[in-house]
């Protein structure tokens, strides 16, 4: 062999993965198929490896550090499982039916998030009769935007303070910061929302 010749190490095939690693790959593929995502979109949404590497892993042609990439994929799968479990708990496991009126609300919220800081017109209201999907839509918004979901309660009708406190607690404001006055509770809530900008979803119940 001459000095210019290089020893080519063949890339690992799927047979080189352990049974556990094959299970991880198979489950990730099933999730990708269920979500109908390309390798690029799936990697962007769920993975910490490049889309091209994910494609090579699936094909069994990934030739770099297999152990390292599989560790990342196993971590990604655990995170997906947690996210799906949380989503199932929030929605009751029911599917989200993407009807036109609800899609309009989802799009409006997405656009509202893109507005500049000096534009305060970010309120989106969805009105529907009982059974019209308001709660299910609110929960879907919470999932898609990592939002704060709050169910309105009867005391809100007579007490602004009760409403502010319930919303503030859902946003993560401590009892100490809430205080005992409407003014202090409102200031604490606004401060929290300004420092941790998230979609606030209120279901009128």
mmCIF file with all atom_site columns, N, CA and C in Angstrom, residues 22-88:
data_model
loop_
_atom_site.group_PDB
_atom_site.id
_atom_site.type_symbol
_atom_site.label_atom_id
_atom_site.label_alt_id
_atom_site.label_comp_id
_atom_site.label_asym_id
_atom_site.label_entity_id
_atom_site.label_seq_id
_atom_site.pdbx_PDB_ins_code
_atom_site.Cartn_x
_atom_site.Cartn_y
_atom_site.Cartn_z
_atom_site.occupancy
_atom_site.B_iso_or_equiv
_atom_site.pdbx_formal_charge
_atom_site.auth_seq_id
_atom_site.auth_comp_id
_atom_site.auth_asym_id
_atom_site.auth_atom_id
_atom_site.pdbx_PDB_model_num
ATOM 1   N N  . UNK A 1 22 ? -31.662 0.308  18.107 1.00 0.00 ? 22 UNK A N  1
ATOM 2   C CA . UNK A 1 22 ? -32.602 0.100  17.005 1.00 0.00 ? 22 UNK A CA 1
ATOM 3   C C  . UNK A 1 22 ? -34.022 0.461  17.416 1.00 0.00 ? 22 UNK A C  1
ATOM 4   N N  . UNK A 1 23 ? -34.366 0.166  18.668 1.00 0.00 ? 23 UNK A N  1
ATOM 5   C CA . UNK A 1 23 ? -35.697 0.532  19.176 1.00 0.00 ? 23 UNK A CA 1
ATOM 6   C C  . UNK A 1 23 ? -35.866 2.049  19.200 1.00 0.00 ? 23 UNK A C  1
ATOM 7   N N  . UNK A 1 24 ? -34.805 2.757  19.617 1.00 0.00 ? 24 UNK A N  1
ATOM 8   C CA . UNK A 1 24 ? -34.846 4.223  19.644 1.00 0.00 ? 24 UNK A CA 1
ATOM 9   C C  . UNK A 1 24 ? -35.068 4.772  18.239 1.00 0.00 ? 24 UNK A C  1
ATOM 10  N N  . UNK A 1 25 ? -34.293 4.266  17.289 1.00 0.00 ? 25 UNK A N  1
ATOM 11  C CA . UNK A 1 25 ? -34.424 4.720  15.902 1.00 0.00 ? 25 UNK A CA 1
ATOM 12  C C  . UNK A 1 25 ? -35.823 4.435  15.374 1.00 0.00 ? 25 UNK A C  1
ATOM 13  N N  . UNK A 1 26 ? -36.323 3.237  15.653 1.00 0.00 ? 26 UNK A N  1
ATOM 14  C CA . UNK A 1 26 ? -37.649 2.852  15.162 1.00 0.00 ? 26 UNK A CA 1
ATOM 15  C C  . UNK A 1 26 ? -38.744 3.736  15.747 1.00 0.00 ? 26 UNK A C  1
ATOM 16  N N  . UNK A 1 27 ? -38.636 4.044  17.039 1.00 0.00 ? 27 UNK A N  1
ATOM 17  C CA . UNK A 1 27 ? -39.666 4.877  17.668 1.00 0.00 ? 27 UNK A CA 1
ATOM 18  C C  . UNK A 1 27 ? -39.616 6.302  17.140 1.00 0.00 ? 27 UNK A C  1
ATOM 19  N N  . UNK A 1 28 ? -38.411 6.826  16.942 1.00 0.00 ? 28 UNK A N  1
ATOM 20  C CA . UNK A 1 28 ? -38.287 8.166  16.375 1.00 0.00 ? 28 UNK A CA 1
ATOM 21  C C  . UNK A 1 28 ? -38.850 8.213  14.954 1.00 0.00 ? 28 UNK A C  1
ATOM 22  N N  . UNK A 1 29 ? -38.619 7.161  14.189 1.00 0.00 ? 29 UNK A N  1
ATOM 23  C CA . UNK A 1 29 ? -39.165 7.105  12.831 1.00 0.00 ? 29 UNK A CA 1
ATOM 24  C C  . UNK A 1 29 ? -40.684 7.082  12.857 1.00 0.00 ? 29 UNK A C  1
ATOM 25  N N  . UNK A 1 30 ? -41.256 6.331  13.799 1.00 0.00 ? 30 UNK A N  1
ATOM 26  C CA . UNK A 1 30 ? -42.720 6.266  13.902 1.00 0.00 ? 30 UNK A CA 1
ATOM 27  C C  . UNK A 1 30 ? -43.296 7.644  14.236 1.00 0.00 ? 30 UNK A C  1
ATOM 28  N N  . UNK A 1 31 ? -42.634 8.342  15.156 1.00 0.00 ? 31 UNK A N  1
ATOM 29  C CA . UNK A 1 31 ? -43.099 9.680  15.529 1.00 0.00 ? 31 UNK A CA 1
ATOM 30  C C  . UNK A 1 31 ? -43.004 10.622 14.334 1.00 0.00 ? 31 UNK A C  1
ATOM 31  N N  . UNK A 1 32 ? -41.909 10.520 13.597 1.00 0.00 ? 32 UNK A N  1
ATOM 32  C CA . UNK A 1 32 ? -41.742 11.364 12.413 1.00 0.00 ? 32 UNK A CA 1
ATOM 33  C C  . UNK A 1 32 ? -42.844 11.092 11.396 1.00 0.00 ? 32 UNK A C  1
ATOM 34  N N  . UNK A 1 33 ? -43.167 9.834  11.189 1.00 0.00 ? 33 UNK A N  1
ATOM 35  C CA . UNK A 1 33 ? -44.223 9.476  10.236 1.00 0.00 ? 33 UNK A CA 1
ATOM 36  C C  . UNK A 1 33 ? -45.587 9.956  10.716 1.00 0.00 ? 33 UNK A C  1
ATOM 37  N N  . UNK A 1 34 ? -45.843 9.820  12.020 1.00 0.00 ? 34 UNK A N  1
ATOM 38  C CA . UNK A 1 34 ? -47.123 10.269 12.573 1.00 0.00 ? 34 UNK A CA 1
ATOM 39  C C  . UNK A 1 34 ? -47.306 11.773 12.410 1.00 0.00 ? 34 UNK A C  1
ATOM 40  N N  . UNK A 1 35 ? -46.221 12.518 12.566 1.00 0.00 ? 35 UNK A N  1
ATOM 41  C CA . UNK A 1 35 ? -46.291 13.973 12.457 1.00 0.00 ? 35 UNK A CA 1
ATOM 42  C C  . UNK A 1 35 ? -46.171 14.454 11.019 1.00 0.00 ? 35 UNK A C  1
ATOM 43  N N  . UNK A 1 36 ? -45.851 13.525 10.116 1.00 0.00 ? 36 UNK A N  1
ATOM 44  C CA . UNK A 1 36 ? -45.769 13.871 8.704  1.00 0.00 ? 36 UNK A CA 1
ATOM 45  C C  . UNK A 1 36 ? -44.694 14.888 8.377  1.00 0.00 ? 36 UNK A C  1
ATOM 46  N N  . UNK A 1 37 ? -43.542 14.776 9.051  1.00 0.00 ? 37 UNK A N  1
ATOM 47  C CA . UNK A 1 37 ? -42.477 15.764 8.885  1.00 0.00 ? 37 UNK A CA 1
ATOM 48  C C  . UNK A 1 37 ? -41.333 15.221 8.042  1.00 0.00 ? 37 UNK A C  1
ATOM 49  N N  . UNK A 1 38 ? -40.714 16.095 7.281  1.00 0.00 ? 38 UNK A N  1
ATOM 50  C CA . UNK A 1 38 ? -39.487 15.741 6.571  1.00 0.00 ? 38 UNK A CA 1
ATOM 51  C C  . UNK A 1 38 ? -38.356 15.595 7.575  1.00 0.00 ? 38 UNK A C  1
ATOM 52  N N  . UNK A 1 39 ? -37.228 15.060 7.127  1.00 0.00 ? 39 UNK A N  1
ATOM 53  C CA . UNK A 1 39 ? -36.076 14.939 8.028  1.00 0.00 ? 39 UNK A CA 1
ATOM 54  C C  . UNK A 1 39 ? -35.668 16.307 8.574  1.00 0.00 ? 39 UNK A C  1
ATOM 55  N N  . UNK A 1 40 ? -35.707 17.323 7.697  1.00 0.00 ? 40 UNK A N  1
ATOM 56  C CA . UNK A 1 40 ? -35.309 18.657 8.126  1.00 0.00 ? 40 UNK A CA 1
ATOM 57  C C  . UNK A 1 40 ? -36.224 19.226 9.192  1.00 0.00 ? 40 UNK A C  1
ATOM 58  N N  . UNK A 1 41 ? -37.532 19.133 8.970  1.00 0.00 ? 41 UNK A N  1
ATOM 59  C CA . UNK A 1 41 ? -38.504 19.655 9.930  1.00 0.00 ? 41 UNK A CA 1
ATOM 60  C C  . UNK A 1 41 ? -38.481 18.856 11.228 1.00 0.00 ? 41 UNK A C  1
ATOM 61  N N  . UNK A 1 42 ? -38.327 17.548 11.111 1.00 0.00 ? 42 UNK A N  1
ATOM 62  C CA . UNK A 1 42 ? -38.306 16.699 12.306 1.00 0.00 ? 42 UNK A CA 1
ATOM 63  C C  . UNK A 1 42 ? -37.081 17.003 13.153 1.00 0.00 ? 42 UNK A C  1
ATOM 64  N N  . UNK A 1 43 ? -35.932 17.129 12.505 1.00 0.00 ? 43 UNK A N  1
ATOM 65  C CA . UNK A 1 43 ? -34.702 17.439 13.242 1.00 0.00 ? 43 UNK A CA 1
ATOM 66  C C  . UNK A 1 43 ? -34.791 18.810 13.894 1.00 0.00 ? 43 UNK A C  1
ATOM 67  N N  . UNK A 1 44 ? -35.354 19.770 13.176 1.00 0.00 ? 44 UNK A N  1
ATOM 68  C CA . UNK A 1 44 ? -35.495 21.124 13.725 1.00 0.00 ? 44 UNK A CA 1
ATOM 69  C C  . UNK A 1 44 ? -36.407 21.137 14.943 1.00 0.00 ? 44 UNK A C  1
ATOM 70  N N  . UNK A 1 45 ? -37.463 20.342 14.906 1.00 0.00 ? 45 UNK A N  1
ATOM 71  C CA . UNK A 1 45 ? -38.453 20.343 15.983 1.00 0.00 ? 45 UNK A CA 1
ATOM 72  C C  . UNK A 1 45 ? -38.016 19.513 17.176 1.00 0.00 ? 45 UNK A C  1
ATOM 73  N N  . UNK A 1 46 ? -37.377 18.365 16.928 1.00 0.00 ? 46 UNK A N  1
ATOM 74  C CA . UNK A 1 46 ? -37.183 17.406 18.010 1.00 0.00 ? 46 UNK A CA 1
ATOM 75  C C  . UNK A 1 46 ? -35.738 17.004 18.306 1.00 0.00 ? 46 UNK A C  1
ATOM 76  N N  . UNK A 1 47 ? -34.839 17.137 17.347 1.00 0.00 ? 47 UNK A N  1
ATOM 77  C CA . UNK A 1 47 ? -33.522 16.518 17.503 1.00 0.00 ? 47 UNK A CA 1
ATOM 78  C C  . UNK A 1 47 ? -32.422 17.542 17.752 1.00 0.00 ? 47 UNK A C  1
ATOM 79  N N  . UNK A 1 48 ? -31.330 17.043 18.299 1.00 0.00 ? 48 UNK A N  1
ATOM 80  C CA . UNK A 1 48 ? -30.146 17.877 18.505 1.00 0.00 ? 48 UNK A CA 1
ATOM 81  C C  . UNK A 1 48 ? -29.011 17.442 17.581 1.00 0.00 ? 48 UNK A C  1
ATOM 82  N N  . UNK A 1 49 ? -29.363 16.733 16.512 1.00 0.00 ? 49 UNK A N  1
ATOM 83  C CA . UNK A 1 49 ? -28.392 16.402 15.472 1.00 0.00 ? 49 UNK A CA 1
ATOM 84  C C  . UNK A 1 49 ? -28.913 16.970 14.156 1.00 0.00 ? 49 UNK A C  1
ATOM 85  N N  . UNK A 1 50 ? -28.018 17.123 13.191 1.00 0.00 ? 50 UNK A N  1
ATOM 86  C CA . UNK A 1 50 ? -28.400 17.693 11.902 1.00 0.00 ? 50 UNK A CA 1
ATOM 87  C C  . UNK A 1 50 ? -29.311 16.731 11.142 1.00 0.00 ? 50 UNK A C  1
ATOM 88  N N  . UNK A 1 51 ? -30.171 17.287 10.310 1.00 0.00 ? 51 UNK A N  1
ATOM 89  C CA . UNK A 1 51 ? -31.114 16.467 9.543  1.00 0.00 ? 51 UNK A CA 1
ATOM 90  C C  . UNK A 1 51 ? -30.400 15.442 8.668  1.00 0.00 ? 51 UNK A C  1
ATOM 91  N N  . UNK A 1 52 ? -29.272 15.844 8.071  1.00 0.00 ? 52 UNK A N  1
ATOM 92  C CA . UNK A 1 52 ? -28.547 14.903 7.210  1.00 0.00 ? 52 UNK A CA 1
ATOM 93  C C  . UNK A 1 52 ? -28.012 13.722 8.010  1.00 0.00 ? 52 UNK A C  1
ATOM 94  N N  . UNK A 1 53 ? -27.578 13.981 9.242  1.00 0.00 ? 53 UNK A N  1
ATOM 95  C CA . UNK A 1 53 ? -27.094 12.886 10.090 1.00 0.00 ? 53 UNK A CA 1
ATOM 96  C C  . UNK A 1 53 ? -28.243 11.976 10.508 1.00 0.00 ? 53 UNK A C  1
ATOM 97  N N  . UNK A 1 54 ? -29.408 12.572 10.765 1.00 0.00 ? 54 UNK A N  1
ATOM 98  C CA . UNK A 1 54 ? -30.574 11.752 11.092 1.00 0.00 ? 54 UNK A CA 1
ATOM 99  C C  . UNK A 1 54 ? -30.925 10.840 9.909  1.00 0.00 ? 54 UNK A C  1
ATOM 100 N N  . UNK A 1 55 ? -30.828 11.365 8.702  1.00 0.00 ? 55 UNK A N  1
ATOM 101 C CA . UNK A 1 55 ? -31.083 10.542 7.525  1.00 0.00 ? 55 UNK A CA 1
ATOM 102 C C  . UNK A 1 55 ? -30.093 9.398  7.408  1.00 0.00 ? 55 UNK A C  1
ATOM 103 N N  . UNK A 1 56 ? -28.822 9.664  7.716  1.00 0.00 ? 56 UNK A N  1
ATOM 104 C CA . UNK A 1 56 ? -27.806 8.611  7.652  1.00 0.00 ? 56 UNK A CA 1
ATOM 105 C C  . UNK A 1 56 ? -28.013 7.563  8.739  1.00 0.00 ? 56 UNK A C  1
ATOM 106 N N  . UNK A 1 57 ? -28.426 8.021  9.928  1.00 0.00 ? 57 UNK A N  1
ATOM 107 C CA . UNK A 1 57 ? -28.702 7.066  11.010 1.00 0.00 ? 57 UNK A CA 1
ATOM 108 C C  . UNK A 1 57 ? -29.816 6.123  10.589 1.00 0.00 ? 57 UNK A C  1
ATOM 109 N N  . UNK A 1 58 ? -30.868 6.663  10.011 1.00 0.00 ? 58 UNK A N  1
ATOM 110 C CA . UNK A 1 58 ? -31.989 5.817  9.576  1.00 0.00 ? 58 UNK A CA 1
ATOM 111 C C  . UNK A 1 58 ? -31.568 4.832  8.493  1.00 0.00 ? 58 UNK A C  1
ATOM 112 N N  . UNK A 1 59 ? -30.685 5.290  7.614  1.00 0.00 ? 59 UNK A N  1
ATOM 113 C CA . UNK A 1 59 ? -30.239 4.437  6.514  1.00 0.00 ? 59 UNK A CA 1
ATOM 114 C C  . UNK A 1 59 ? -29.142 3.470  6.922  1.00 0.00 ? 59 UNK A C  1
ATOM 115 N N  . UNK A 1 60 ? -28.586 3.663  8.126  1.00 0.00 ? 60 UNK A N  1
ATOM 116 C CA . UNK A 1 60 ? -27.503 2.800  8.576  1.00 0.00 ? 60 UNK A CA 1
ATOM 117 C C  . UNK A 1 60 ? -26.176 3.140  7.953  1.00 0.00 ? 60 UNK A C  1
ATOM 118 N N  . UNK A 1 61 ? -26.022 4.389  7.498  1.00 0.00 ? 61 UNK A N  1
ATOM 119 C CA . UNK A 1 61 ? -24.776 4.791  6.838  1.00 0.00 ? 61 UNK A CA 1
ATOM 120 C C  . UNK A 1 61 ? -24.031 5.875  7.601  1.00 0.00 ? 61 UNK A C  1
ATOM 121 N N  . UNK A 1 62 ? -24.424 6.112  8.849  1.00 0.00 ? 62 UNK A N  1
ATOM 122 C CA . UNK A 1 62 ? -23.729 7.128  9.639  1.00 0.00 ? 62 UNK A CA 1
ATOM 123 C C  . UNK A 1 62 ? -22.372 6.576  10.044 1.00 0.00 ? 62 UNK A C  1
ATOM 124 N N  . UNK A 1 63 ? -21.304 7.256  9.612  1.00 0.00 ? 63 UNK A N  1
ATOM 125 C CA . UNK A 1 63 ? -19.977 6.698  9.802  1.00 0.00 ? 63 UNK A CA 1
ATOM 126 C C  . UNK A 1 63 ? -19.119 7.368  10.850 1.00 0.00 ? 63 UNK A C  1
ATOM 127 N N  . UNK A 1 64 ? -19.658 8.329  11.577 1.00 0.00 ? 64 UNK A N  1
ATOM 128 C CA . UNK A 1 64 ? -18.874 9.029  12.598 1.00 0.00 ? 64 UNK A CA 1
ATOM 129 C C  . UNK A 1 64 ? -19.023 8.328  13.944 1.00 0.00 ? 64 UNK A C  1
ATOM 130 N N  . UNK A 1 65 ? -19.102 9.095  15.011 1.00 0.00 ? 65 UNK A N  1
ATOM 131 C CA . UNK A 1 65 ? -19.181 8.541  16.364 1.00 0.00 ? 65 UNK A CA 1
ATOM 132 C C  . UNK A 1 65 ? -20.612 8.085  16.642 1.00 0.00 ? 65 UNK A C  1
ATOM 133 N N  . UNK A 1 66 ? -20.864 6.811  16.381 1.00 0.00 ? 66 UNK A N  1
ATOM 134 C CA . UNK A 1 66 ? -22.220 6.273  16.521 1.00 0.00 ? 66 UNK A CA 1
ATOM 135 C C  . UNK A 1 66 ? -22.719 6.371  17.954 1.00 0.00 ? 66 UNK A C  1
ATOM 136 N N  . UNK A 1 67 ? -21.851 6.079  18.909 1.00 0.00 ? 67 UNK A N  1
ATOM 137 C CA . UNK A 1 67 ? -22.263 6.106  20.316 1.00 0.00 ? 67 UNK A CA 1
ATOM 138 C C  . UNK A 1 67 ? -22.719 7.500  20.722 1.00 0.00 ? 67 UNK A C  1
ATOM 139 N N  . UNK A 1 68 ? -21.988 8.512  20.270 1.00 0.00 ? 68 UNK A N  1
ATOM 140 C CA . UNK A 1 68 ? -22.327 9.886  20.629 1.00 0.00 ? 68 UNK A CA 1
ATOM 141 C C  . UNK A 1 68 ? -23.670 10.299 20.043 1.00 0.00 ? 68 UNK A C  1
ATOM 142 N N  . UNK A 1 69 ? -23.872 10.001 18.763 1.00 0.00 ? 69 UNK A N  1
ATOM 143 C CA . UNK A 1 69 ? -25.121 10.411 18.127 1.00 0.00 ? 69 UNK A CA 1
ATOM 144 C C  . UNK A 1 69 ? -26.306 9.657  18.712 1.00 0.00 ? 69 UNK A C  1
ATOM 145 N N  . UNK A 1 70 ? -26.106 8.394  19.097 1.00 0.00 ? 70 UNK A N  1
ATOM 146 C CA . UNK A 1 70 ? -27.201 7.626  19.682 1.00 0.00 ? 70 UNK A CA 1
ATOM 147 C C  . UNK A 1 70 ? -27.541 8.136  21.077 1.00 0.00 ? 70 UNK A C  1
ATOM 148 N N  . UNK A 1 71 ? -26.533 8.588  21.812 1.00 0.00 ? 71 UNK A N  1
ATOM 149 C CA . UNK A 1 71 ? -26.813 9.186  23.128 1.00 0.00 ? 71 UNK A CA 1
ATOM 150 C C  . UNK A 1 71 ? -27.702 10.420 22.973 1.00 0.00 ? 71 UNK A C  1
ATOM 151 N N  . UNK A 1 72 ? -27.414 11.218 21.950 1.00 0.00 ? 72 UNK A N  1
ATOM 152 C CA . UNK A 1 72 ? -28.228 12.410 21.698 1.00 0.00 ? 72 UNK A CA 1
ATOM 153 C C  . UNK A 1 72 ? -29.650 12.025 21.311 1.00 0.00 ? 72 UNK A C  1
ATOM 154 N N  . UNK A 1 73 ? -29.776 11.016 20.460 1.00 0.00 ? 73 UNK A N  1
ATOM 155 C CA . UNK A 1 73 ? -31.102 10.597 20.014 1.00 0.00 ? 73 UNK A CA 1
ATOM 156 C C  . UNK A 1 73 ? -31.912 9.992  21.156 1.00 0.00 ? 73 UNK A C  1
ATOM 157 N N  . UNK A 1 74 ? -31.247 9.260  22.032 1.00 0.00 ? 74 UNK A N  1
ATOM 158 C CA . UNK A 1 74 ? -31.953 8.695  23.191 1.00 0.00 ? 74 UNK A CA 1
ATOM 159 C C  . UNK A 1 74 ? -32.466 9.813  24.099 1.00 0.00 ? 74 UNK A C  1
ATOM 160 N N  . UNK A 1 75 ? -31.645 10.853 24.282 1.00 0.00 ? 75 UNK A N  1
ATOM 161 C CA . UNK A 1 75 ? -32.083 12.008 25.074 1.00 0.00 ? 75 UNK A CA 1
ATOM 162 C C  . UNK A 1 75 ? -33.248 12.717 24.394 1.00 0.00 ? 75 UNK A C  1
ATOM 163 N N  . UNK A 1 76 ? -33.151 12.883 23.076 1.00 0.00 ? 76 UNK A N  1
ATOM 164 C CA . UNK A 1 76 ? -34.238 13.516 22.327 1.00 0.00 ? 76 UNK A CA 1
ATOM 165 C C  . UNK A 1 76 ? -35.532 12.733 22.461 1.00 0.00 ? 76 UNK A C  1
ATOM 166 N N  . UNK A 1 77 ? -35.447 11.407 22.396 1.00 0.00 ? 77 UNK A N  1
ATOM 167 C CA . UNK A 1 77 ? -36.643 10.575 22.509 1.00 0.00 ? 77 UNK A CA 1
ATOM 168 C C  . UNK A 1 77 ? -37.274 10.705 23.884 1.00 0.00 ? 77 UNK A C  1
ATOM 169 N N  . UNK A 1 78 ? -36.447 10.753 24.921 1.00 0.00 ? 78 UNK A N  1
ATOM 170 C CA . UNK A 1 78 ? -36.996 10.933 26.273 1.00 0.00 ? 78 UNK A CA 1
ATOM 171 C C  . UNK A 1 78 ? -37.742 12.260 26.376 1.00 0.00 ? 78 UNK A C  1
ATOM 172 N N  . UNK A 1 79 ? -37.172 13.301 25.777 1.00 0.00 ? 79 UNK A N  1
ATOM 173 C CA . UNK A 1 79 ? -37.817 14.614 25.809 1.00 0.00 ? 79 UNK A CA 1
ATOM 174 C C  . UNK A 1 79 ? -39.143 14.591 25.049 1.00 0.00 ? 79 UNK A C  1
ATOM 175 N N  . UNK A 1 80 ? -39.167 13.905 23.921 1.00 0.00 ? 80 UNK A N  1
ATOM 176 C CA . UNK A 1 80 ? -40.405 13.792 23.142 1.00 0.00 ? 80 UNK A CA 1
ATOM 177 C C  . UNK A 1 80 ? -41.468 13.063 23.945 1.00 0.00 ? 80 UNK A C  1
ATOM 178 N N  . UNK A 1 81 ? -41.067 11.993 24.631 1.00 0.00 ? 81 UNK A N  1
ATOM 179 C CA . UNK A 1 81 ? -42.031 11.237 25.440 1.00 0.00 ? 81 UNK A CA 1
ATOM 180 C C  . UNK A 1 81 ? -42.631 12.108 26.534 1.00 0.00 ? 81 UNK A C  1
ATOM 181 N N  . UNK A 1 82 ? -41.783 12.919 27.170 1.00 0.00 ? 82 UNK A N  1
ATOM 182 C CA . UNK A 1 82 ? -42.277 13.815 28.221 1.00 0.00 ? 82 UNK A CA 1
ATOM 183 C C  . UNK A 1 82 ? -43.250 14.827 27.630 1.00 0.00 ? 82 UNK A C  1
ATOM 184 N N  . UNK A 1 83 ? -42.884 15.416 26.491 1.00 0.00 ? 83 UNK A N  1
ATOM 185 C CA . UNK A 1 83 ? -43.743 16.411 25.847 1.00 0.00 ? 83 UNK A CA 1
ATOM 186 C C  . UNK A 1 83 ? -45.084 15.810 25.446 1.00 0.00 ? 83 UNK A C  1
ATOM 187 N N  . UNK A 1 84 ? -45.041 14.598 24.898 1.00 0.00 ? 84 UNK A N  1
ATOM 188 C CA . UNK A 1 84 ? -46.292 13.959 24.462 1.00 0.00 ? 84 UNK A CA 1
ATOM 189 C C  . UNK A 1 84 ? -47.157 13.579 25.653 1.00 0.00 ? 84 UNK A C  1
ATOM 190 N N  . UNK A 1 85 ? -46.516 13.175 26.747 1.00 0.00 ? 85 UNK A N  1
ATOM 191 C CA . UNK A 1 85 ? -47.277 12.832 27.953 1.00 0.00 ? 85 UNK A CA 1
ATOM 192 C C  . UNK A 1 85 ? -47.940 14.071 28.532 1.00 0.00 ? 85 UNK A C  1
ATOM 193 N N  . UNK A 1 86 ? -47.203 15.183 28.542 1.00 0.00 ? 86 UNK A N  1
ATOM 194 C CA . UNK A 1 86 ? -47.770 16.437 29.046 1.00 0.00 ? 86 UNK A CA 1
ATOM 195 C C  . UNK A 1 86 ? -48.917 16.909 28.163 1.00 0.00 ? 86 UNK A C  1
ATOM 196 N N  . UNK A 1 87 ? -48.737 16.773 26.849 1.00 0.00 ? 87 UNK A N  1
ATOM 197 C CA . UNK A 1 87 ? -49.793 17.182 25.926 1.00 0.00 ? 87 UNK A CA 1
ATOM 198 C C  . UNK A 1 87 ? -51.032 16.317 26.096 1.00 0.00 ? 87 UNK A C  1
ATOM 199 N N  . UNK A 1 88 ? -50.821 15.017 26.290 1.00 0.00 ? 88 UNK A N  1
ATOM 200 C CA . UNK A 1 88 ? -51.949 14.106 26.483 1.00 0.00 ? 88 UNK A CA 1
ATOM 201 C C  . UNK A 1 88 ? -52.700 14.434 27.758 1.00 0.00 ? 88 UNK A C  1
#
